[in-house]
Amino acid sequence: MHTIQSNDALLVIDVQNDFCPGGALAVTGGDEIVPRINSLARRFPHVILTQDWHPAGHISFASAHTGTQPYQSIAAPYGTQTLWPDHCVQNTHGAQFHPALDIPHAELILRKGFRAGIDSYSAFLENDHVTPTGLAGYLRERGLTRLFLCGLAYDFCVRFSAIDGTALDFECLVVEDATRAVNLSGSVESADQALAEAGVQRILRAKLLSDY
Ligand code: VGL
Ligand code: ZN
């Protein structure tokens, strides 16, 4: 048991105020996972946080387009883009990590979605699926090869991070009970299926703490 190894990292996705109850793009139960993530993080030698970090007027905001509503999709130059309420605007309270997130030893905070004209769900590649964020290079240079993913939201940023990470040759496992979903129509089922097809294992926190 407890064979969390020196080449393992916990990747904590977007545990930010706007994705928690009371936030602009609140995920049900988003705050409930914070204590779980804190205790998981204590077991990992390496922890990396991601932070959704949009400029005002970002392409993923419904408010940046005329005649659109949040949660509908548009054709962006790089493909279909779901539109969201304004969220995680750079340097706002909503973009800050949840105040109870307590991971002093986190060694990297990777910001994503900071360019006005392209969104980035994945921690590895922007939504054109080709522009790298630099995370793969960081992990390779640091010799971190196995990633346990948790955070928000299961059906968007956790999903795409795990799938891209797998395609980039990292072993990715999703700690399912340390995530919560936005849950648009069909998004959870579609994430479950995509993760299964990519060979991403979903595990429970208790299993991680006892087996790995
Ligand atoms: C996310 C929608 C928009 C996420 C980020 O972190 O899952 N979802 N921006
Ligand atoms: Zn976003």
PDB file of C-alpha atoms and ligand atoms in Angstrom:
ATOM      1  CA  MET A   1       0.000   0.000   0.000  1.00  0.00           C
ATOM      2  CA  HIS A   2       0.847   3.683  -0.236  1.00  0.00           C
ATOM      3  CA  THR A   3       3.098   3.192  -3.163  1.00  0.00           C
ATOM      4  CA  ILE A   4       2.681   6.721  -4.371  1.00  0.00           C
ATOM      5  CA  GLN A   5       6.031   7.103  -6.022  1.00  0.00           C
ATOM      6  CA  SER A   6       8.515   9.845  -6.660  1.00  0.00           C
ATOM      7  CA  ASN A   7       7.453  10.045 -10.318  1.00  0.00           C
ATOM      8  CA  ASP A   8       3.790  10.640  -9.382  1.00  0.00           C
ATOM      9  CA  ALA A   9       2.051  13.990  -9.331  1.00  0.00           C
ATOM     10  CA  LEU A  10      -1.381  15.091  -8.202  1.00  0.00           C
ATOM     11  CA  LEU A  11      -2.886  17.438 -10.783  1.00  0.00           C
ATOM     12  CA  VAL A  12      -5.515  19.641  -9.133  1.00  0.00           C
ATOM     13  CA  ILE A  13      -7.718  21.191 -11.787  1.00  0.00           C
ATOM     14  CA  ASP A  14      -9.370  24.617 -11.372  1.00  0.00           C
ATOM     15  CA  VAL A  15     -10.466  24.576  -7.717  1.00  0.00           C
ATOM     16  CA  GLN A  16     -11.490  28.226  -7.973  1.00  0.00           C
ATOM     17  CA  ASN A  17     -14.242  30.326  -6.417  1.00  0.00           C
ATOM     18  CA  ASP A  18     -16.202  30.710  -9.652  1.00  0.00           C
ATOM     19  CA  PHE A  19     -16.584  26.922  -9.947  1.00  0.00           C
ATOM     20  CA  CYS A  20     -17.843  26.595  -6.380  1.00  0.00           C
ATOM     21  CA  PRO A  21     -21.318  27.358  -4.984  1.00  0.00           C
ATOM     22  CA  GLY A  22     -21.885  31.114  -5.111  1.00  0.00           C
ATOM     23  CA  GLY A  23     -19.523  31.476  -8.068  1.00  0.00           C
ATOM     24  CA  ALA A  24     -20.287  32.537 -11.628  1.00  0.00           C
ATOM     25  CA  LEU A  25     -20.105  29.010 -13.058  1.00  0.00           C
ATOM     26  CA  ALA A  26     -20.917  27.085  -9.911  1.00  0.00           C
ATOM     27  CA  VAL A  27     -20.490  23.324  -9.973  1.00  0.00           C
ATOM     28  CA  THR A  28     -22.790  21.543  -7.530  1.00  0.00           C
ATOM     29  CA  GLY A  29     -20.728  20.305  -4.602  1.00  0.00           C
ATOM     30  CA  GLY A  30     -17.580  21.925  -5.961  1.00  0.00           C
ATOM     31  CA  ASP A  31     -16.582  23.034  -2.472  1.00  0.00           C
ATOM     32  CA  GLU A  32     -17.186  19.585  -0.938  1.00  0.00           C
ATOM     33  CA  ILE A  33     -14.143  18.138  -2.618  1.00  0.00           C
ATOM     34  CA  VAL A  34     -11.723  20.709  -1.238  1.00  0.00           C
ATOM     35  CA  PRO A  35     -10.973  18.917   2.076  1.00  0.00           C
ATOM     36  CA  ARG A  36     -10.577  15.646   0.157  1.00  0.00           C
ATOM     37  CA  ILE A  37      -8.129  17.232  -2.221  1.00  0.00           C
ATOM     38  CA  ASN A  38      -6.168  18.732   0.671  1.00  0.00           C
ATOM     39  CA  SER A  39      -5.787  15.349   2.320  1.00  0.00           C
ATOM     40  CA  LEU A  40      -4.900  13.640  -0.953  1.00  0.00           C
ATOM     41  CA  ALA A  41      -2.304  16.299  -1.671  1.00  0.00           C
ATOM     42  CA  ARG A  42      -0.535  15.593   1.612  1.00  0.00           C
ATOM     43  CA  ARG A  43       0.279  12.129   0.292  1.00  0.00           C
ATOM     44  CA  PHE A  44       1.880  13.337  -2.908  1.00  0.00           C
ATOM     45  CA  PRO A  45       5.474  14.420  -3.257  1.00  0.00           C
ATOM     46  CA  HIS A  46       4.519  16.578  -6.243  1.00  0.00           C
ATOM     47  CA  VAL A  47       1.370  18.642  -6.659  1.00  0.00           C
ATOM     48  CA  ILE A  48       0.491  20.888  -9.585  1.00  0.00           C
ATOM     49  CA  LEU A  49      -2.474  23.264  -9.602  1.00  0.00           C
ATOM     50  CA  THR A  50      -4.211  24.644 -12.656  1.00  0.00           C
ATOM     51  CA  GLN A  51      -6.039  27.955 -12.710  1.00  0.00           C
ATOM     52  CA  ASP A  52      -8.583  28.943 -15.360  1.00  0.00           C
ATOM     53  CA  TRP A  53      -7.468  32.503 -16.129  1.00  0.00           C
ATOM     54  CA  HIS A  54      -9.460  34.438 -18.713  1.00  0.00           C
ATOM     55  CA  PRO A  55      -9.143  38.043 -19.853  1.00  0.00           C
ATOM     56  CA  ALA A  56     -12.354  40.112 -19.812  1.00  0.00           C
ATOM     57  CA  GLY A  57     -14.258  39.564 -23.056  1.00  0.00           C
ATOM     58  CA  HIS A  58     -12.851  36.053 -23.518  1.00  0.00           C
ATOM     59  CA  ILE A  59     -14.144  34.096 -26.526  1.00  0.00           C
ATOM     60  CA  SER A  60     -15.728  31.486 -24.213  1.00  0.00           C
ATOM     61  CA  PHE A  61     -17.982  34.090 -22.582  1.00  0.00           C
ATOM     62  CA  ALA A  62     -21.532  34.317 -23.963  1.00  0.00           C
ATOM     63  CA  SER A  63     -21.384  38.020 -23.114  1.00  0.00           C
ATOM     64  CA  ALA A  64     -18.641  38.488 -25.710  1.00  0.00           C
ATOM     65  CA  HIS A  65     -20.964  37.522 -28.582  1.00  0.00           C
ATOM     66  CA  THR A  66     -24.205  39.067 -29.692  1.00  0.00           C
ATOM     67  CA  GLY A  67     -27.419  37.086 -29.475  1.00  0.00           C
ATOM     68  CA  THR A  68     -25.988  34.172 -27.522  1.00  0.00           C
ATOM     69  CA  GLN A  69     -26.764  32.631 -24.150  1.00  0.00           C
ATOM     70  CA  PRO A  70     -24.526  30.733 -21.759  1.00  0.00           C
ATOM     71  CA  TYR A  71     -24.367  26.966 -22.384  1.00  0.00           C
ATOM     72  CA  GLN A  72     -25.053  27.199 -26.097  1.00  0.00           C
ATOM     73  CA  SER A  73     -22.290  26.407 -28.581  1.00  0.00           C
ATOM     74  CA  ILE A  74     -20.740  28.494 -31.305  1.00  0.00           C
ATOM     75  CA  ALA A  75     -18.390  27.700 -34.176  1.00  0.00           C
ATOM     76  CA  ALA A  76     -15.056  29.214 -33.161  1.00  0.00           C
ATOM     77  CA  PRO A  77     -12.132  29.299 -35.634  1.00  0.00           C
ATOM     78  CA  TYR A  78     -10.661  26.257 -33.859  1.00  0.00           C
ATOM     79  CA  GLY A  79     -13.892  24.256 -33.590  1.00  0.00           C
ATOM     80  CA  THR A  80     -17.047  24.121 -31.538  1.00  0.00           C
ATOM     81  CA  GLN A  81     -16.910  26.195 -28.373  1.00  0.00           C
ATOM     82  CA  THR A  82     -19.425  26.023 -25.540  1.00  0.00           C
ATOM     83  CA  LEU A  83     -20.268  29.467 -24.199  1.00  0.00           C
ATOM     84  CA  TRP A  84     -20.194  30.137 -20.468  1.00  0.00           C
ATOM     85  CA  PRO A  85     -21.139  32.883 -18.092  1.00  0.00           C
ATOM     86  CA  ASP A  86     -18.196  35.242 -17.492  1.00  0.00           C
ATOM     87  CA  HIS A  87     -15.938  33.355 -15.078  1.00  0.00           C
ATOM     88  CA  CYS A  88     -12.380  33.218 -13.754  1.00  0.00           C
ATOM     89  CA  VAL A  89     -11.523  36.665 -15.020  1.00  0.00           C
ATOM     90  CA  GLN A  90      -7.858  37.406 -14.358  1.00  0.00           C
ATOM     91  CA  ASN A  91      -7.190  38.904 -10.928  1.00  0.00           C
ATOM     92  CA  THR A  92     -10.794  38.724  -9.742  1.00  0.00           C
ATOM     93  CA  HIS A  93     -12.067  36.988  -6.612  1.00  0.00           C
ATOM     94  CA  GLY A  94     -13.787  34.385  -8.779  1.00  0.00           C
ATOM     95  CA  ALA A  95     -10.466  33.375 -10.300  1.00  0.00           C
ATOM     96  CA  GLN A  96      -8.806  32.836  -6.932  1.00  0.00           C
ATOM     97  CA  PHE A  97      -8.436  29.359  -5.527  1.00  0.00           C
ATOM     98  CA  HIS A  98     -11.117  28.321  -3.043  1.00  0.00           C
ATOM     99  CA  PRO A  99     -10.010  29.748   0.303  1.00  0.00           C
ATOM    100  CA  ALA A 100     -10.018  26.311   1.951  1.00  0.00           C
ATOM    101  CA  LEU A 101      -7.620  24.842  -0.622  1.00  0.00           C
ATOM    102  CA  ASP A 102      -4.539  24.238   1.483  1.00  0.00           C
ATOM    103  CA  ILE A 103      -1.602  22.825  -0.473  1.00  0.00           C
ATOM    104  CA  PRO A 104       1.475  24.770   0.570  1.00  0.00           C
ATOM    105  CA  HIS A 105       3.821  22.389  -1.222  1.00  0.00           C
ATOM    106  CA  ALA A 106       2.166  22.794  -4.655  1.00  0.00           C
ATOM    107  CA  GLU A 107       5.145  23.370  -6.908  1.00  0.00           C
ATOM    108  CA  LEU A 108       3.543  24.771 -10.053  1.00  0.00           C
ATOM    109  CA  ILE A 109       0.452  26.841 -10.769  1.00  0.00           C
ATOM    110  CA  LEU A 110      -0.347  26.503 -14.440  1.00  0.00           C
ATOM    111  CA  ARG A 111      -2.664  29.167 -15.810  1.00  0.00           C
ATOM    112  CA  LYS A 112      -4.707  28.412 -18.895  1.00  0.00           C
ATOM    113  CA  GLY A 113      -7.274  30.102 -21.109  1.00  0.00           C
ATOM    114  CA  PHE A 114      -5.431  33.404 -20.814  1.00  0.00           C
ATOM    115  CA  ARG A 115      -5.535  34.248 -24.508  1.00  0.00           C
ATOM    116  CA  ALA A 116      -8.615  36.190 -25.621  1.00  0.00           C
ATOM    117  CA  GLY A 117      -9.286  34.208 -28.777  1.00  0.00           C
ATOM    118  CA  ILE A 118      -8.967  30.606 -27.616  1.00  0.00           C
ATOM    119  CA  ASP A 119     -10.201  28.574 -24.680  1.00  0.00           C
ATOM    120  CA  SER A 120      -8.270  25.837 -22.919  1.00  0.00           C
ATOM    121  CA  TYR A 121     -10.123  23.143 -21.042  1.00  0.00           C
ATOM    122  CA  SER A 122      -7.125  20.853 -21.011  1.00  0.00           C
ATOM    123  CA  ALA A 123      -4.083  21.545 -18.884  1.00  0.00           C
ATOM    124  CA  PHE A 124      -1.958  20.272 -21.805  1.00  0.00           C
ATOM    125  CA  LEU A 125      -3.419  21.689 -25.013  1.00  0.00           C
ATOM    126  CA  GLU A 126      -5.626  24.642 -25.806  1.00  0.00           C
ATOM    127  CA  ASN A 127      -9.003  23.972 -27.420  1.00  0.00           C
ATOM    128  CA  ASP A 128      -7.510  23.863 -30.924  1.00  0.00           C
ATOM    129  CA  HIS A 129      -5.979  20.592 -29.640  1.00  0.00           C
ATOM    130  CA  VAL A 130      -2.535  21.578 -30.916  1.00  0.00           C
ATOM    131  CA  THR A 131      -1.260  24.605 -28.968  1.00  0.00           C
ATOM    132  CA  PRO A 132       0.699  23.328 -25.966  1.00  0.00           C
ATOM    133  CA  THR A 133       0.425  24.951 -22.542  1.00  0.00           C
ATOM    134  CA  GLY A 134       3.946  23.827 -21.619  1.00  0.00           C
ATOM    135  CA  LEU A 135       2.802  21.349 -18.974  1.00  0.00           C
ATOM    136  CA  ALA A 136       4.010  18.282 -20.863  1.00  0.00           C
ATOM    137  CA  GLY A 137       7.475  19.788 -21.162  1.00  0.00           C
ATOM    138  CA  TYR A 138       7.528  20.661 -17.474  1.00  0.00           C
ATOM    139  CA  LEU A 139       6.478  17.174 -16.428  1.00  0.00           C
ATOM    140  CA  ARG A 140       8.967  15.483 -18.747  1.00  0.00           C
ATOM    141  CA  GLU A 141      11.809  17.622 -17.576  1.00  0.00           C
ATOM    142  CA  ARG A 142      10.874  16.880 -13.982  1.00  0.00           C
ATOM    143  CA  GLY A 143      10.517  13.129 -14.636  1.00  0.00           C
ATOM    144  CA  LEU A 144       6.874  13.077 -13.528  1.00  0.00           C
ATOM    145  CA  THR A 145       5.215  10.317 -15.513  1.00  0.00           C
ATOM    146  CA  ARG A 146       2.083   9.274 -13.617  1.00  0.00           C
ATOM    147  CA  LEU A 147      -0.673  11.762 -12.892  1.00  0.00           C
ATOM    148  CA  PHE A 148      -3.653  11.526 -10.586  1.00  0.00           C
ATOM    149  CA  LEU A 149      -6.258  14.106 -11.566  1.00  0.00           C
ATOM    150  CA  CYS A 150      -8.881  15.711  -9.365  1.00  0.00           C
ATOM    151  CA  GLY A 151     -10.803  18.991  -9.202  1.00  0.00           C
ATOM    152  CA  LEU A 152     -13.301  20.813 -11.409  1.00  0.00           C
ATOM    153  CA  ALA A 153     -14.999  20.113 -13.568  1.00  0.00           C
ATOM    154  CA  TYR A 154     -15.073  16.376 -14.216  1.00  0.00           C
ATOM    155  CA  ASP A 155     -16.866  16.659 -17.561  1.00  0.00           C
ATOM    156  CA  PHE A 156     -14.748  19.506 -18.971  1.00  0.00           C
ATOM    157  CA  CYS A 157     -11.308  20.386 -17.712  1.00  0.00           C
ATOM    158  CA  VAL A 158     -10.604  17.136 -15.861  1.00  0.00           C
ATOM    159  CA  ARG A 159     -11.846  15.109 -18.821  1.00  0.00           C
ATOM    160  CA  PHE A 160      -9.785  16.906 -21.461  1.00  0.00           C
ATOM    161  CA  SER A 161      -6.681  17.083 -19.291  1.00  0.00           C
ATOM    162  CA  ALA A 162      -6.735  13.326 -18.659  1.00  0.00           C
ATOM    163  CA  ILE A 163      -7.301  12.524 -22.318  1.00  0.00           C
ATOM    164  CA  ASP A 164      -4.607  14.844 -23.627  1.00  0.00           C
ATOM    165  CA  GLY A 165      -2.210  13.726 -20.903  1.00  0.00           C
ATOM    166  CA  THR A 166      -2.738  10.113 -21.920  1.00  0.00           C
ATOM    167  CA  ALA A 167      -2.160  10.947 -25.594  1.00  0.00           C
ATOM    168  CA  LEU A 168       1.067  12.668 -24.575  1.00  0.00           C
ATOM    169  CA  ASP A 169       2.234   9.455 -22.890  1.00  0.00           C
ATOM    170  CA  PHE A 170       1.531  10.245 -19.267  1.00  0.00           C
ATOM    171  CA  GLU A 171      -0.293   7.612 -17.267  1.00  0.00           C
ATOM    172  CA  CYS A 172      -3.433   9.434 -16.132  1.00  0.00           C
ATOM    173  CA  LEU A 173      -5.880   8.310 -13.471  1.00  0.00           C
ATOM    174  CA  VAL A 174      -8.926  10.309 -12.392  1.00  0.00           C
ATOM    175  CA  VAL A 175      -9.771  10.292  -8.699  1.00  0.00           C
ATOM    176  CA  GLU A 176     -13.485  10.334  -9.300  1.00  0.00           C
ATOM    177  CA  ASP A 177     -14.733  11.209  -5.811  1.00  0.00           C
ATOM    178  CA  ALA A 178     -12.392  14.181  -5.718  1.00  0.00           C
ATOM    179  CA  THR A 179     -14.101  15.736  -8.771  1.00  0.00           C
ATOM    180  CA  ARG A 180     -17.526  17.236  -9.473  1.00  0.00           C
ATOM    181  CA  ALA A 181     -19.263  17.796 -12.828  1.00  0.00           C
ATOM    182  CA  VAL A 182     -20.847  20.853 -14.455  1.00  0.00           C
ATOM    183  CA  ASN A 183     -23.391  18.422 -15.875  1.00  0.00           C
ATOM    184  CA  LEU A 184     -24.725  19.976 -19.061  1.00  0.00           C
ATOM    185  CA  SER A 185     -26.976  17.667 -21.054  1.00  0.00           C
ATOM    186  CA  GLY A 186     -25.135  14.400 -21.591  1.00  0.00           C
ATOM    187  CA  SER A 187     -21.757  15.785 -20.581  1.00  0.00           C
ATOM    188  CA  VAL A 188     -21.106  13.322 -17.771  1.00  0.00           C
ATOM    189  CA  GLU A 189     -21.988  10.263 -19.850  1.00  0.00           C
ATOM    190  CA  SER A 190     -19.912  11.603 -22.696  1.00  0.00           C
ATOM    191  CA  ALA A 191     -16.952  12.178 -20.352  1.00  0.00           C
ATOM    192  CA  ASP A 192     -17.305   8.666 -18.856  1.00  0.00           C
ATOM    193  CA  GLN A 193     -17.248   7.192 -22.332  1.00  0.00           C
ATOM    194  CA  ALA A 194     -14.381   9.308 -23.637  1.00  0.00           C
ATOM    195  CA  LEU A 195     -12.251   8.475 -20.609  1.00  0.00           C
ATOM    196  CA  ALA A 196     -13.002   4.777 -20.954  1.00  0.00           C
ATOM    197  CA  GLU A 197     -12.123   4.841 -24.662  1.00  0.00           C
ATOM    198  CA  ALA A 198      -8.849   6.624 -23.923  1.00  0.00           C
ATOM    199  CA  GLY A 199      -8.001   3.991 -21.326  1.00  0.00           C
ATOM    200  CA  VAL A 200      -8.057   6.448 -18.425  1.00  0.00           C
ATOM    201  CA  GLN A 201      -8.721   4.627 -15.175  1.00  0.00           C
ATOM    202  CA  ARG A 202     -11.191   6.130 -12.752  1.00  0.00           C
ATOM    203  CA  ILE A 203     -10.438   5.315  -9.153  1.00  0.00           C
ATOM    204  CA  LEU A 204     -11.785   6.246  -5.755  1.00  0.00           C
ATOM    205  CA  ARG A 205      -9.765   8.163  -3.206  1.00  0.00           C
ATOM    206  CA  ALA A 206      -9.891   5.338  -0.669  1.00  0.00           C
ATOM    207  CA  LYS A 207      -8.451   2.964  -3.223  1.00  0.00           C
ATOM    208  CA  LEU A 208      -5.656   5.346  -4.062  1.00  0.00           C
ATOM    209  CA  LEU A 209      -4.780   5.746  -0.414  1.00  0.00           C
ATOM    210  CA  SER A 210      -4.754   2.008   0.206  1.00  0.00           C
ATOM    211  CA  ASP A 211      -3.339   0.543  -3.025  1.00  0.00           C
ATOM    212  CA  TYR A 212      -0.958   2.855  -4.739  1.00  0.00           C
TER     213      TYR A 212
HETATM  214  C1  VGL B   1     -14.098  24.810 -17.031  1.00  0.00           C
HETATM  215  C2  VGL B   1     -15.861  25.521 -18.300  1.00  0.00           C
HETATM  216  C3  VGL B   1     -15.188  26.680 -18.601  1.00  0.00           C
HETATM  217  C4  VGL B   1     -13.513  23.752 -16.156  1.00  0.00           C
HETATM  218  C5  VGL B   1     -13.404  25.959 -17.341  1.00  0.00           C
HETATM  219  O1  VGL B   1     -12.612  24.069 -15.342  1.00  0.00           O
HETATM  220  O2  VGL B   1     -13.981  22.602 -16.251  1.00  0.00           O
HETATM  221  N1  VGL B   1     -15.311  24.594 -17.515  1.00  0.00           N
HETATM  222  N2  VGL B   1     -13.968  26.888 -18.111  1.00  0.00           N
HETATM  223 ZN    ZN B   2     -13.061  28.787 -18.410  1.00  0.00          ZN
END
